[in-house]
mmCIF file of C-alpha atoms in Angstrom:
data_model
loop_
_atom_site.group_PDB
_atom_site.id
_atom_site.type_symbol
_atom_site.label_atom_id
_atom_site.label_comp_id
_atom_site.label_asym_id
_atom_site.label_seq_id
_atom_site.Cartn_x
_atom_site.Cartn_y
_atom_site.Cartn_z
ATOM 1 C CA UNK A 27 1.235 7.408 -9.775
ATOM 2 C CA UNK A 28 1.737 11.468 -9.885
ATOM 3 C CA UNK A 29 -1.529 12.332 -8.885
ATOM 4 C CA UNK A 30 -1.482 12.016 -4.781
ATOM 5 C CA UNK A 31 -3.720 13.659 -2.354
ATOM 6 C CA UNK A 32 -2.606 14.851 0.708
ATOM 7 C CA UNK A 33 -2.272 12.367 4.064
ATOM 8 C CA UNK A 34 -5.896 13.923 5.438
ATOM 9 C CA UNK A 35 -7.906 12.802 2.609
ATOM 10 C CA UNK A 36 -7.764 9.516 4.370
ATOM 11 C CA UNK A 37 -9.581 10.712 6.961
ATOM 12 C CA UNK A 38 -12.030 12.616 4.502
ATOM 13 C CA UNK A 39 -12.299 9.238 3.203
ATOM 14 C CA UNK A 40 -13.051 7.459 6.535
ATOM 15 C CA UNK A 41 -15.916 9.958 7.144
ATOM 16 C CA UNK A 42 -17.275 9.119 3.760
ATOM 17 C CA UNK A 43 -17.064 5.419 4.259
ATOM 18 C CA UNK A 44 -19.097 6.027 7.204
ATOM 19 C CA UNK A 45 -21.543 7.801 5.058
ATOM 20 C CA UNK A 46 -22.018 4.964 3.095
ATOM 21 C CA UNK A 47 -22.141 2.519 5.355
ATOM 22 C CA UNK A 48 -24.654 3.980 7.091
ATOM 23 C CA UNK A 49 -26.610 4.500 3.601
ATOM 24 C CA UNK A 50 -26.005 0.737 2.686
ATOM 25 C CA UNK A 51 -27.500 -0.596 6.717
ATOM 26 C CA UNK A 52 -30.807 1.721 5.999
ATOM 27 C CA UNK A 53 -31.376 0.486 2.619
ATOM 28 C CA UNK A 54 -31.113 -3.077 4.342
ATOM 29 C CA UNK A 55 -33.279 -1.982 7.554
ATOM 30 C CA UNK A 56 -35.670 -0.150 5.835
ATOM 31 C CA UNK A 57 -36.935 -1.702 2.389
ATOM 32 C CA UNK A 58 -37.800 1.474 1.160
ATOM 33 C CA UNK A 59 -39.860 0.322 -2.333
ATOM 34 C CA UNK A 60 -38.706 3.723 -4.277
ATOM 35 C CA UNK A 61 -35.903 5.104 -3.072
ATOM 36 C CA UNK A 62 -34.254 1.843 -2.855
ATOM 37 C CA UNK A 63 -32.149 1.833 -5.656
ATOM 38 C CA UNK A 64 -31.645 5.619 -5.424
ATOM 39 C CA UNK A 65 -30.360 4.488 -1.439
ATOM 40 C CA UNK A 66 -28.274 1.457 -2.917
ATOM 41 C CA UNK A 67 -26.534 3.720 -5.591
ATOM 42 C CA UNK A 68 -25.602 6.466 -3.050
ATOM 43 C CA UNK A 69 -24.427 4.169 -0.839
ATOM 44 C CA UNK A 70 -21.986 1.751 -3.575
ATOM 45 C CA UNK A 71 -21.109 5.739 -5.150
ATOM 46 C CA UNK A 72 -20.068 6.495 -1.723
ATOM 47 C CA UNK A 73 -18.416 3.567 -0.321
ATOM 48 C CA UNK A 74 -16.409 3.764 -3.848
ATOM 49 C CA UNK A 75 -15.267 7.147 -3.717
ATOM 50 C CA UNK A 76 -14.292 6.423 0.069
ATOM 51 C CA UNK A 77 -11.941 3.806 -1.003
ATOM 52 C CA UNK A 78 -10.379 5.692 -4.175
ATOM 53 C CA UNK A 79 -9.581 8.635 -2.000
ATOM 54 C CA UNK A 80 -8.318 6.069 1.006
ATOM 55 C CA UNK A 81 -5.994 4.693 -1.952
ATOM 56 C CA UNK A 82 -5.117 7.976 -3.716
ATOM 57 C CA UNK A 83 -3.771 9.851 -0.627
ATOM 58 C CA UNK A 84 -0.232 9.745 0.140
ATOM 59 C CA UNK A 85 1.153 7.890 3.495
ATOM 60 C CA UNK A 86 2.786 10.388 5.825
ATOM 61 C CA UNK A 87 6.308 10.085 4.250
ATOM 62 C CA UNK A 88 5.846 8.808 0.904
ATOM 63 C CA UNK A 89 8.945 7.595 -0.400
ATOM 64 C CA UNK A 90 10.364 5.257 -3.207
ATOM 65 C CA UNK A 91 9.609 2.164 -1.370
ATOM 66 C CA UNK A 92 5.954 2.907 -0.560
ATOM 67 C CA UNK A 93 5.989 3.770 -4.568
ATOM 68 C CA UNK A 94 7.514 0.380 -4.613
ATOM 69 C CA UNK A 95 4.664 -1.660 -2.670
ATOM 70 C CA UNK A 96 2.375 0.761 -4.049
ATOM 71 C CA UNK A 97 3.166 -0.525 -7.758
ATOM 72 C CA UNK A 98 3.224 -4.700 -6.256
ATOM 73 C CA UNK A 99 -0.561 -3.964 -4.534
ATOM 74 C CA UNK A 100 -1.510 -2.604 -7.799
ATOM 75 C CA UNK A 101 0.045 -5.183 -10.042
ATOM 76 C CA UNK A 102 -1.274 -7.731 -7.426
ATOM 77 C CA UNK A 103 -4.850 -6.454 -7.362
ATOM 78 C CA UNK A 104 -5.206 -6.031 -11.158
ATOM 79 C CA UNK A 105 -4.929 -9.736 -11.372
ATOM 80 C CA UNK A 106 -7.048 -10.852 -8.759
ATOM 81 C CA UNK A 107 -9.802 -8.365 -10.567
ATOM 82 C CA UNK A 108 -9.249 -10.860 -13.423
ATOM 83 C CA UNK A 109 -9.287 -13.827 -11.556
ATOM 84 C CA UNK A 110 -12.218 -12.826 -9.891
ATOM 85 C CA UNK A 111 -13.911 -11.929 -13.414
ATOM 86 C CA UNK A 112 -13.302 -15.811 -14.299
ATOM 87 C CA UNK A 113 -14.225 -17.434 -10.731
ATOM 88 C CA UNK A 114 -17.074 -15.085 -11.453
ATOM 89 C CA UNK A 115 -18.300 -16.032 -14.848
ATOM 90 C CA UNK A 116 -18.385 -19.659 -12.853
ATOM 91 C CA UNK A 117 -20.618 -18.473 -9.751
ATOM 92 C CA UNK A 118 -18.790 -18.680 -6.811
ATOM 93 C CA UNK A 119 -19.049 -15.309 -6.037
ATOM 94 C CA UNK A 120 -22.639 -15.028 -5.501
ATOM 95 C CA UNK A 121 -22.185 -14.994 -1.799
ATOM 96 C CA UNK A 122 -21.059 -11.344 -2.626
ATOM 97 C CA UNK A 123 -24.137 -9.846 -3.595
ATOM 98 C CA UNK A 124 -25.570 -7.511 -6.406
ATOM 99 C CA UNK A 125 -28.521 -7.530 -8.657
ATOM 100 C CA UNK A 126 -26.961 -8.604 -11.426
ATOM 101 C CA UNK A 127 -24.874 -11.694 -12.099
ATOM 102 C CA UNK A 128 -21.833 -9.339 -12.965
ATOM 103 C CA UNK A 129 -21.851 -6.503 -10.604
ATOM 104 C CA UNK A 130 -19.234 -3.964 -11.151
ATOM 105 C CA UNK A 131 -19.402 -3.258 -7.354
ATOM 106 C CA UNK A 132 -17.985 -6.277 -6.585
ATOM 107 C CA UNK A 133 -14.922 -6.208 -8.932
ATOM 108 C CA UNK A 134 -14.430 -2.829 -7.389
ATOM 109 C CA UNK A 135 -14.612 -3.914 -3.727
ATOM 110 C CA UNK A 136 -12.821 -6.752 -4.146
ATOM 111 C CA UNK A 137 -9.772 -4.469 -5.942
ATOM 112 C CA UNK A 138 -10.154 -2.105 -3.580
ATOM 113 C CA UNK A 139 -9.614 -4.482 -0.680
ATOM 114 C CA UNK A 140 -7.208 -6.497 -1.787
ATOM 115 C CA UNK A 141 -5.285 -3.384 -2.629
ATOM 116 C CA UNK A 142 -5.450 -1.908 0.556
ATOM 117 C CA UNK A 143 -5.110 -5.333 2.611
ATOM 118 C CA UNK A 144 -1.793 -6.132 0.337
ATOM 119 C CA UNK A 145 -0.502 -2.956 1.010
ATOM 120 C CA UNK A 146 -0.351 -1.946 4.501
ATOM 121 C CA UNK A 147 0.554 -5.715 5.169
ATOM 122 C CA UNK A 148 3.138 -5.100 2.497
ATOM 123 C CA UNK A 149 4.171 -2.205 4.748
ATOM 124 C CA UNK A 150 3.715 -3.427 8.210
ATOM 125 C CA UNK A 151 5.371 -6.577 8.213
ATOM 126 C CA UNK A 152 8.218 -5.031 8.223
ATOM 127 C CA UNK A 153 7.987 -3.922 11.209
ATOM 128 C CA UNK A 154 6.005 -6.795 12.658
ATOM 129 C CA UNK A 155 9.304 -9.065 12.565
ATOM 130 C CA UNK A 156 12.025 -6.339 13.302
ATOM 131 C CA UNK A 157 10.012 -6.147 16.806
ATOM 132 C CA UNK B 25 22.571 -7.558 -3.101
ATOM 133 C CA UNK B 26 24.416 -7.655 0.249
ATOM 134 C CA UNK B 27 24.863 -4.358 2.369
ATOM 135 C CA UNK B 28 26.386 -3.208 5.772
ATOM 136 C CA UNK B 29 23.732 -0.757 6.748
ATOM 137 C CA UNK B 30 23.145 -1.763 9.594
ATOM 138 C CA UNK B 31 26.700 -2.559 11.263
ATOM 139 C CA UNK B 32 27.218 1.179 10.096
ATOM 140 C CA UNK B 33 24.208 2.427 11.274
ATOM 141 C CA UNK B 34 25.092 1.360 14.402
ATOM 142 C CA UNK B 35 28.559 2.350 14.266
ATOM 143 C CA UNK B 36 27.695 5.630 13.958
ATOM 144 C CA UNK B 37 25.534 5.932 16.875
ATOM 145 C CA UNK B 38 22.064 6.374 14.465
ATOM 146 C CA UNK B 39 18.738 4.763 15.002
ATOM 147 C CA UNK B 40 16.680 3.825 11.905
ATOM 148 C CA UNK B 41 14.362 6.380 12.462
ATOM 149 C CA UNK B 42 17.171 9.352 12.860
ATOM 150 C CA UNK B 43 19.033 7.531 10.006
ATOM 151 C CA UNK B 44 15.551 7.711 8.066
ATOM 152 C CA UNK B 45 14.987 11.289 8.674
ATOM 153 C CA UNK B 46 18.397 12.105 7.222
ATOM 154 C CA UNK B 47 17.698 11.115 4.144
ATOM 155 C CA UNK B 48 14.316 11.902 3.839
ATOM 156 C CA UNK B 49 12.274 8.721 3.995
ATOM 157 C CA UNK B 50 10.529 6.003 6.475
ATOM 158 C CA UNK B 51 11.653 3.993 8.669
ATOM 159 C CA UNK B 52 10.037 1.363 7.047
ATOM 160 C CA UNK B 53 12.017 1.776 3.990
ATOM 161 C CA UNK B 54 15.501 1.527 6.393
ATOM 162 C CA UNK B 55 14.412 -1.609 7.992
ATOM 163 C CA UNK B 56 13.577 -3.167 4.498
ATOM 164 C CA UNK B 57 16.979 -1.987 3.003
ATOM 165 C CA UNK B 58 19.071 -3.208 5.945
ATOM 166 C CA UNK B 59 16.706 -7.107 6.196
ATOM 167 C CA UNK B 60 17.693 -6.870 2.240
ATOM 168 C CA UNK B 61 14.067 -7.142 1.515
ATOM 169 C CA UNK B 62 14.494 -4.229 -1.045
ATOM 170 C CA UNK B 63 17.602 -2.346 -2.790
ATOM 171 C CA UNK B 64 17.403 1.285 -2.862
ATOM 172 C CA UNK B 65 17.505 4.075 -5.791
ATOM 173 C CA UNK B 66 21.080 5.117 -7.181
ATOM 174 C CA UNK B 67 20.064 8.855 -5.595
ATOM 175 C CA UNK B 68 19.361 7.206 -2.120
ATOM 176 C CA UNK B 69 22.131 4.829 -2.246
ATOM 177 C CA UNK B 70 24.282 8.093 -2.744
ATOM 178 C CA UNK B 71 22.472 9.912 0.406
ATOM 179 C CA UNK B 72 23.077 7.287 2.825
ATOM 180 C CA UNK B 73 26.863 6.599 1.652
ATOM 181 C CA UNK B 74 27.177 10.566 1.668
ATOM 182 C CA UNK B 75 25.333 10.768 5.506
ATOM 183 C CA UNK B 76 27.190 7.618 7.013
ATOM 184 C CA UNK B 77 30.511 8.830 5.123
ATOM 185 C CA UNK B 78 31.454 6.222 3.457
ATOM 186 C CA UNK B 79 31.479 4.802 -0.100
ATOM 187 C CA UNK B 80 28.737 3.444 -1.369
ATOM 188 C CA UNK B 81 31.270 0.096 -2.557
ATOM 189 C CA UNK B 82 31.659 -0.354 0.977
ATOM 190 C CA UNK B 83 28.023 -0.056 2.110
ATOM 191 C CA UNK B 84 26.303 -2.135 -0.914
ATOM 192 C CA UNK B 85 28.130 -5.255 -2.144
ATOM 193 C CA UNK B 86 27.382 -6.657 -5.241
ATOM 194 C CA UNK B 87 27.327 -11.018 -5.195
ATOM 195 C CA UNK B 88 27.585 -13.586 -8.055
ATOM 196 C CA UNK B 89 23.887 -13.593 -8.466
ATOM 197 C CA UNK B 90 23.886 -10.286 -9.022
ATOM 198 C CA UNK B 91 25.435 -10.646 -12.577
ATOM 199 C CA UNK B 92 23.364 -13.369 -13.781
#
């Protein structure tokens, strides 16, 4: 992937998540009958772009094996998006939430956090057992 | 892929992190070439043969499953 962002869009991105979080808990607080959806939207638009720029910015020294796990998370996650799609089309992800039976949202957090889970423990293990 | 990064490394009185800042990348990427969790690029290969001064024969060794 060519197109990298620099190391502080992470934290751009943490502020953002915030955001959205934040929009997400009032929508839930406060059942606000017409700017709901509007509330909902902001907040999934939000929490989205928080996550793209979270997994678009580079790590402080990016080198060829970050590239490396960087491919393997995206490999990985692409086919848990279409495992998901078929455990999906079955039901058992209704715990997840969404209006509608096949939310995008939820194919999108789901990628977006098995991405990011797979690759900083990808990363960190590492580490973990030369301690 | 076998390699004596490490035993070198050491030899040479380096750490993995000033061994990693000599060639430019993280110490996470050291530690995984030395456990032989991953095999490095021809170009890095070349920088840490080049920075330990040594060949990179003697620093990566190919084994039988490597051919198959």
């Amino acid at each position: 992937m060519k197109l990298k962002l620099a190391n502080y869009w992470k934290k751009i991105a943490g502020i953002i998540l915030l955001l959205a979080i934040t929009f997400l808990v009032i929508n839930k607080i406060y059942n606000f009958n017409i700017a709901k959806s509007t509330l909902a939207s902001f907040g999934k638009i939000s929490f989205t772009l928080a996550g793209l720029l979270f997994i678009m910015s580079k790590e402080k020294v990016e080198d060829e094996y970050i590239m490396n796990i960087r491919l393997q998370s995206f490999s990985f996650c692409f086919l848990l998006g279409i495992i998901a799609y078929m455990i999906d089309e079955s039901g058992l992800l209704n715990f997840l939430g969404g209006e509608n039976p096949r939310d995008m949202f939820r194919y999108i957090l789901i990628e977006m956090f098995t991405y990011i889970l797979f690759f900083y423990a990808m990363l960190y293990r590492i580490i973990k057992f030369e301690k | 892929m076998k390699n004596n990064l490490k035993e070198i490394r050491e030899k040479n009185n380096l750490t993995q992190e000033a061994l990693a800042n000599l060639v430019f990348v993280s110490r996470q990427t050291i530690i995984s070439i030395e456990k032989e969790y991953y095999v490095p690029t021809t170009p890095l290969a070349l920088k840490l043969a080049q920075i330990l001064k040594i060949k990179v024969e003697e620093l990566f060794i190919l084994e039988k499953t490597d051919w198959k």
